[in-house]
Short mmCIF file of C-alpha atoms in Angstrom, two decimals:
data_model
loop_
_atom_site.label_atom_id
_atom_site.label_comp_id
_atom_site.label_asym_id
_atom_site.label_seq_id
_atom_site.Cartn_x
_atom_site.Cartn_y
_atom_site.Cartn_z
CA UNK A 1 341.40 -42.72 289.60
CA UNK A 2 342.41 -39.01 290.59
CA UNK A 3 341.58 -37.92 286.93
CA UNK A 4 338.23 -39.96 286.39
CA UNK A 5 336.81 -38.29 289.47
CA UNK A 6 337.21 -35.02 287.99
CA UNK A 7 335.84 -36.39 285.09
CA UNK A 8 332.63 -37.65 286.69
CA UNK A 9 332.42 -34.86 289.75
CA UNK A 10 330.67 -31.07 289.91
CA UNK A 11 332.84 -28.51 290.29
CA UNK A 12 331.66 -25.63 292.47
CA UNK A 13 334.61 -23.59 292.53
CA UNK A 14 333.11 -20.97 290.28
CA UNK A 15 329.75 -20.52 288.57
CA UNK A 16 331.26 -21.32 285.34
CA UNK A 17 333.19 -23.86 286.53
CA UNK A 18 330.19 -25.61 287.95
CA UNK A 19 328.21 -25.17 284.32
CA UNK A 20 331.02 -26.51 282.55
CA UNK A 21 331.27 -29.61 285.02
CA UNK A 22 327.39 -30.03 284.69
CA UNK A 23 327.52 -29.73 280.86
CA UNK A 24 330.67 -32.53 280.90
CA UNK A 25 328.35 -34.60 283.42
CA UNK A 26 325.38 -34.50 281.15
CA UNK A 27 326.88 -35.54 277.82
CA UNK A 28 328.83 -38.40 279.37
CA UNK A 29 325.01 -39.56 280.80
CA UNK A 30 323.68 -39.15 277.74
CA UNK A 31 326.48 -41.30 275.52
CA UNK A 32 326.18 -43.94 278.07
CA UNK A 33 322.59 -44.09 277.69
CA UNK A 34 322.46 -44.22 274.20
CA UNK A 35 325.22 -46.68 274.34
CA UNK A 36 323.24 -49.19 276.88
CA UNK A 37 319.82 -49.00 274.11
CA UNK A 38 322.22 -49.74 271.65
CA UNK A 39 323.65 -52.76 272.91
CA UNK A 40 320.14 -54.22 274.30
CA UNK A 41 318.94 -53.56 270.59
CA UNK A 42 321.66 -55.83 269.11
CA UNK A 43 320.79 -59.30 268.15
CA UNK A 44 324.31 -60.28 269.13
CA UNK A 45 324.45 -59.19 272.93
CA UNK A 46 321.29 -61.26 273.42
CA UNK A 47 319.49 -58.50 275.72
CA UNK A 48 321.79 -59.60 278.42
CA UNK A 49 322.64 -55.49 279.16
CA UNK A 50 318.88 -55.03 278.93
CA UNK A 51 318.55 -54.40 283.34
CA UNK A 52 321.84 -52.08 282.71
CA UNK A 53 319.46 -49.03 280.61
CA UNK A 54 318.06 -46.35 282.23
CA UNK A 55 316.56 -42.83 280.99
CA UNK A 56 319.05 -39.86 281.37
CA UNK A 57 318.76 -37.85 284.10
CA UNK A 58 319.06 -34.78 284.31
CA UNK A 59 321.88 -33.10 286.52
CA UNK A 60 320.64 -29.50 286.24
CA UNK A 61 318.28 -29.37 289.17
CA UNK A 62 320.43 -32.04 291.14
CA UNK A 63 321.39 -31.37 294.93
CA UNK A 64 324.26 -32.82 295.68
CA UNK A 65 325.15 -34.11 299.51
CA UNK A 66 327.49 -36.15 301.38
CA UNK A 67 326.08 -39.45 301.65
CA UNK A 68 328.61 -41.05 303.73
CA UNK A 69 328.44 -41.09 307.52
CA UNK A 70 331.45 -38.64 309.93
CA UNK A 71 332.91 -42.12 311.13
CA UNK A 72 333.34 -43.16 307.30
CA UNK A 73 334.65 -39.78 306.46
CA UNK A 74 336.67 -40.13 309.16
CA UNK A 75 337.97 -43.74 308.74
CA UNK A 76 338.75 -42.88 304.97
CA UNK A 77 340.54 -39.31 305.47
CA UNK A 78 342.86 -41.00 308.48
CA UNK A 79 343.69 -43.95 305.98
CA UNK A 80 344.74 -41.70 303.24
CA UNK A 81 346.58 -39.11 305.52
CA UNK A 82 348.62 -42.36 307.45
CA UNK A 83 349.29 -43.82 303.99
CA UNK A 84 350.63 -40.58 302.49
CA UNK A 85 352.64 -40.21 305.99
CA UNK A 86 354.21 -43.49 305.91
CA UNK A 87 355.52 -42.94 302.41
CA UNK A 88 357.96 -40.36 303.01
CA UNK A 89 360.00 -42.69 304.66
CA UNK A 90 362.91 -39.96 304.14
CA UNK A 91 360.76 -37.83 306.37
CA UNK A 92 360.61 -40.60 309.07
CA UNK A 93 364.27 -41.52 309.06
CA UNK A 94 365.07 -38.02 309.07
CA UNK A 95 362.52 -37.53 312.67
CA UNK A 96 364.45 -40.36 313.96
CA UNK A 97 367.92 -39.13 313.48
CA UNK A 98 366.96 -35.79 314.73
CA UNK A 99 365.46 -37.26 317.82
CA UNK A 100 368.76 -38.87 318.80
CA UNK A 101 370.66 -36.29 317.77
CA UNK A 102 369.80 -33.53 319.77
CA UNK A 103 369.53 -35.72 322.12
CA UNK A 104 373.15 -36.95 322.96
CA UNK A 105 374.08 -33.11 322.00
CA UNK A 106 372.11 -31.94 324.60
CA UNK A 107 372.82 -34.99 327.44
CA UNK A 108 376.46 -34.33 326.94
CA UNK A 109 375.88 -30.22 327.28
CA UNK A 110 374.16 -30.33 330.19
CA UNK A 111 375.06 -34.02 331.99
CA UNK A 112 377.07 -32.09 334.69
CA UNK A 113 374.32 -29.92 335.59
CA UNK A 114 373.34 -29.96 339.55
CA UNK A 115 370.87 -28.96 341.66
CA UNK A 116 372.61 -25.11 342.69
CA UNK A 117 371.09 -22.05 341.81
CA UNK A 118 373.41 -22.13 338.72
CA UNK A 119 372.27 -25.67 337.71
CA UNK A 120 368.91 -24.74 338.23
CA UNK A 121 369.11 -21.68 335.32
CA UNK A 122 370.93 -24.11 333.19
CA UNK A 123 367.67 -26.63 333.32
CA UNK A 124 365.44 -23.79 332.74
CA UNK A 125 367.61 -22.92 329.25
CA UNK A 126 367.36 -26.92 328.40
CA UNK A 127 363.61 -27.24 328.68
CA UNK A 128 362.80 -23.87 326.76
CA UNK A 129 365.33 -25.22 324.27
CA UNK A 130 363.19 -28.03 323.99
CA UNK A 131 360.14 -26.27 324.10
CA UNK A 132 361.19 -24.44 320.64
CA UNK A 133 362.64 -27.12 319.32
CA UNK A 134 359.44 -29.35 319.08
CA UNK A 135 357.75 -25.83 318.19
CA UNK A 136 359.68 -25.64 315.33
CA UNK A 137 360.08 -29.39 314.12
CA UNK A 138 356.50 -30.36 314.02
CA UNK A 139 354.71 -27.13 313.01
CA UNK A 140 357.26 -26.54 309.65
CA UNK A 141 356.48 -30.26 308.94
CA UNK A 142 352.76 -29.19 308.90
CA UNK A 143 353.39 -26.20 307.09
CA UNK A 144 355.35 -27.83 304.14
CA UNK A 145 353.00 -31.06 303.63
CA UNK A 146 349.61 -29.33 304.54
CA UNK A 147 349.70 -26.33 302.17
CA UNK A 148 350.31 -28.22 299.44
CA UNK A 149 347.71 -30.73 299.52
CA UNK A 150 345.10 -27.92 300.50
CA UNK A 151 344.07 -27.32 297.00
CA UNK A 152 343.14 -30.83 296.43
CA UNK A 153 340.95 -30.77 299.88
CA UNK A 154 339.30 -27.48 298.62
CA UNK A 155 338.26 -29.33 295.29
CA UNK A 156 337.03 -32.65 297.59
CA UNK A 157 335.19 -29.90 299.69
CA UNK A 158 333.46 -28.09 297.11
CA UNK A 159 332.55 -31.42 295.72
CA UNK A 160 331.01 -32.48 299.47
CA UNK A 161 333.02 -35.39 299.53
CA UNK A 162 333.05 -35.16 303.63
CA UNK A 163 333.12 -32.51 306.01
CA UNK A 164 335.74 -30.38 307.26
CA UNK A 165 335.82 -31.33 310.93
CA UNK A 166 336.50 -35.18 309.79
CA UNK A 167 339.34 -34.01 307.60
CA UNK A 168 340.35 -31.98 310.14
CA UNK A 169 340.54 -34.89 313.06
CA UNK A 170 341.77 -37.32 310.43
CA UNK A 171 344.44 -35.52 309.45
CA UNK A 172 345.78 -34.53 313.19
CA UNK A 173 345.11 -38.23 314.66
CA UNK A 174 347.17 -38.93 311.30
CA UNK A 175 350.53 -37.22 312.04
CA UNK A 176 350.45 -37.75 315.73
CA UNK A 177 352.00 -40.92 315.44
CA UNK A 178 354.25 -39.49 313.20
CA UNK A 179 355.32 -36.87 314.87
CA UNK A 180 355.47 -38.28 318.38
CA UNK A 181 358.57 -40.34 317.27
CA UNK A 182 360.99 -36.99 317.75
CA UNK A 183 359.85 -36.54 321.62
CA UNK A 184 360.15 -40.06 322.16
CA UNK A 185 363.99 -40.25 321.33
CA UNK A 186 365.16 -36.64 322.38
CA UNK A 187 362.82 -36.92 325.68
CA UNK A 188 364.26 -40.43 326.52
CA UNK A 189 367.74 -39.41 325.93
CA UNK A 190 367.90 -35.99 327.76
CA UNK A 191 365.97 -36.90 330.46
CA UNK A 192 367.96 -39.81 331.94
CA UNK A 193 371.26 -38.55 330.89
CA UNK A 194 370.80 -35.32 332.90
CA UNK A 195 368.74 -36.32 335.54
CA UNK A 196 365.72 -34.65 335.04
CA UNK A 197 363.00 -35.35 337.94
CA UNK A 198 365.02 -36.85 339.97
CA UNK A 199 364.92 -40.23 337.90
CA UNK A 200 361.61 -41.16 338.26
CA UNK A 201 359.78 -43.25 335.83
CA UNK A 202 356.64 -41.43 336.74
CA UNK A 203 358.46 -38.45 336.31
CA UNK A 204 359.97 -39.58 332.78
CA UNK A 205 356.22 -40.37 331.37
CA UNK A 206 355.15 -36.82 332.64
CA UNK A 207 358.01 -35.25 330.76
CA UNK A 208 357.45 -37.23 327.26
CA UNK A 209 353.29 -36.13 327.85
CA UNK A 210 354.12 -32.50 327.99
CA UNK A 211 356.94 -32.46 325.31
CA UNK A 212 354.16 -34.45 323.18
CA UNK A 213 351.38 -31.91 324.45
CA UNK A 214 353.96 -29.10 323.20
CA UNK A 215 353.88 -31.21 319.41
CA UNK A 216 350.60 -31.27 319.08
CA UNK A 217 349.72 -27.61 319.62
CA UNK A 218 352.41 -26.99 317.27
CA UNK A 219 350.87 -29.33 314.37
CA UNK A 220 347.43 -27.56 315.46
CA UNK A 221 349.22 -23.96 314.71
CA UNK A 222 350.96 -25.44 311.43
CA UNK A 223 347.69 -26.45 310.14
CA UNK A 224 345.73 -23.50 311.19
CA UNK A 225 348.69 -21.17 309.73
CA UNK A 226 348.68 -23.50 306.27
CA UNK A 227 344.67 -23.03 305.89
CA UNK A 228 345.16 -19.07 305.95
CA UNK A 229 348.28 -19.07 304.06
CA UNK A 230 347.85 -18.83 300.15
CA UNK A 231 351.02 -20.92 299.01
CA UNK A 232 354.17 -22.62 300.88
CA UNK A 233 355.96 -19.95 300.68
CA UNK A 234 353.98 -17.68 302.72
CA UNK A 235 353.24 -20.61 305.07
CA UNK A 236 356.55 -20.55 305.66
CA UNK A 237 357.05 -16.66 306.35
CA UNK A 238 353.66 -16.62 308.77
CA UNK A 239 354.68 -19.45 310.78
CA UNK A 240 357.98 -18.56 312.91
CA UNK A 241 357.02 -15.19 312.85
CA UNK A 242 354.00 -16.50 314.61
CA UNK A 243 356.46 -18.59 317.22
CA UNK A 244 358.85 -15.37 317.48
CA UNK A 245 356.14 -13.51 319.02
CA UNK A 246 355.17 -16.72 321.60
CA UNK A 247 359.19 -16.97 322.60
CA UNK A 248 359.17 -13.52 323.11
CA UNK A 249 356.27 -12.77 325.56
CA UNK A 250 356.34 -16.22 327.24
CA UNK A 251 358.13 -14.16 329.85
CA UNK A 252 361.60 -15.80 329.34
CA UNK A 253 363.43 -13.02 327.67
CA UNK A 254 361.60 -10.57 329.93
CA UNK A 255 359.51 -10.19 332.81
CA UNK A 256 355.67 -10.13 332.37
CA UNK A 257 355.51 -7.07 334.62
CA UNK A 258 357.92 -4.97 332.56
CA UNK A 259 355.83 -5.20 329.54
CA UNK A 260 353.84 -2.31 328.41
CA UNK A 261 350.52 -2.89 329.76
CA UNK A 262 349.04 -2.64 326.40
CA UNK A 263 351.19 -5.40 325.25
CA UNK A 264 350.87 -7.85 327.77
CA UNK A 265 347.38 -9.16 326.67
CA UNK A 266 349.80 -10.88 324.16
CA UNK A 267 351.16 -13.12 326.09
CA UNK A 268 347.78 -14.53 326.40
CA UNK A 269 348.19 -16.24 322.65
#
């Protein structure tokens, strides 16, 4: 299917590109014409292909458009991206197992921890742990499958097969789900075997919203970083070092104050 689209679509990457694709477009009209007169012509077929002839057209002065609607778009970029998602089941296994991993590793660290001044410090370390460890987990997810499927979105794109803001959507509605499946385990875990809020439920579904909050911005960073980046590998490079510099203005490390005032507009990003 993958190849006869190519086969069939303009290609607008490049002027020659896009003369070549015409050209292709063109011939393969004109066979299939001359094809369809043939086979009304012949005794034998009986005319019954007759209502299938047409004149070629010409593609030369042809403005292509996307005809389908955003919610179509839409609809068929989110199956796609869900379908490709749901695949990797070594991906999802591997979420899960992290998930309860880190967090027994962490409830047994910090299951003795208080309510003291000391205990207090020791939460504070847990939840920035946290913090960079959905950082980290969902936006190199987003890094490794985004960049490499970007090439086939720029061909779809030059081709107006939908817009970008419905690819866009699609795709971050599409590994929500996906990616939601690491808070839900660690966040569970950590936050009843230490004690966090006191044990409330209400408390509990305000924790999983913010570590989930903290996911999403990081799959909105991966995919922003993976649009800029040329190639995986440099996806890779640009991304913590984009994370590094969050961790170390968020004013854990060091006080906001005792920045150089022409660096603190940085912790602004």
């Amino acid at each position: 299917a993958d190849y006869f689209m190519d086969v069939v679509s303009p290609d607008y990457r490049s002027k020659e590109l896009e003369k070549e694709s015409l050209g292709r477009i063109e011939s393969l009209s004109r066979e299939w014409s001359s094809t369809l007169a043939s086979a009304s012509s012949d005794p034998k077929a009986g005319g019954a292909r007759t209502s299938l002839t047409s004149s070629p057209f010409s593609l030369s002065t042809t403005q292509f458009s996307i005809q389908s609607s955003w919610l179509r778009q839409f609809s068929l970029c989110f199956k796609r991206n869900v379908t490709t998602l749901s695949r990797n089941k070594t991906a999802t296994i591997g979420k899960v197992f992290s998930g309860i991993f880190f967090g027994i590793v962490l409830g047994a660290i910090y299951s003795d921890s208080g309510y003291d001044q000391k205990s207090i410090q020791d939460r504070v370390g847990l939840l920035f742990f946290l913090t960079i460890n959905q950082t980290f987990g969902n936006m190199i997810g987003v890094l490794n499958s985004f960049t490499s499927e970007k090439e086939v979105v720029q061909r779809e794109r030059d081709s107006n097969s939908y817009h970008t803001s419905s690819f866009y959507l699609a795709k971050f509605c599409a590994e929500v789900p996906f990616n939601f499946i690491g808070p839900l385990f660690t966040g569970t875990l950590v936050f009843w075997i230490v004690g966090l809020g006191g044990g409330s439920f209400l408390n509990f579904l305000t924790f999983l919203m913010i570590l989930s909050a903290v996911g999403f911005c990081a799959i909105a960073l991966g995919m922003i970083i993976a649009a800029l980046a040329p190639d995986v590998e440099a996806a890779m490079s640009l991304g913590p070092i984009s994370v590094v510099l969050m961790i170390l203005f968020g004013g854990f490390y060091i006080n906001i104050e005792s920045l150089p005032v022409w660096l603190r507009w940085v912790q602004y990003l």
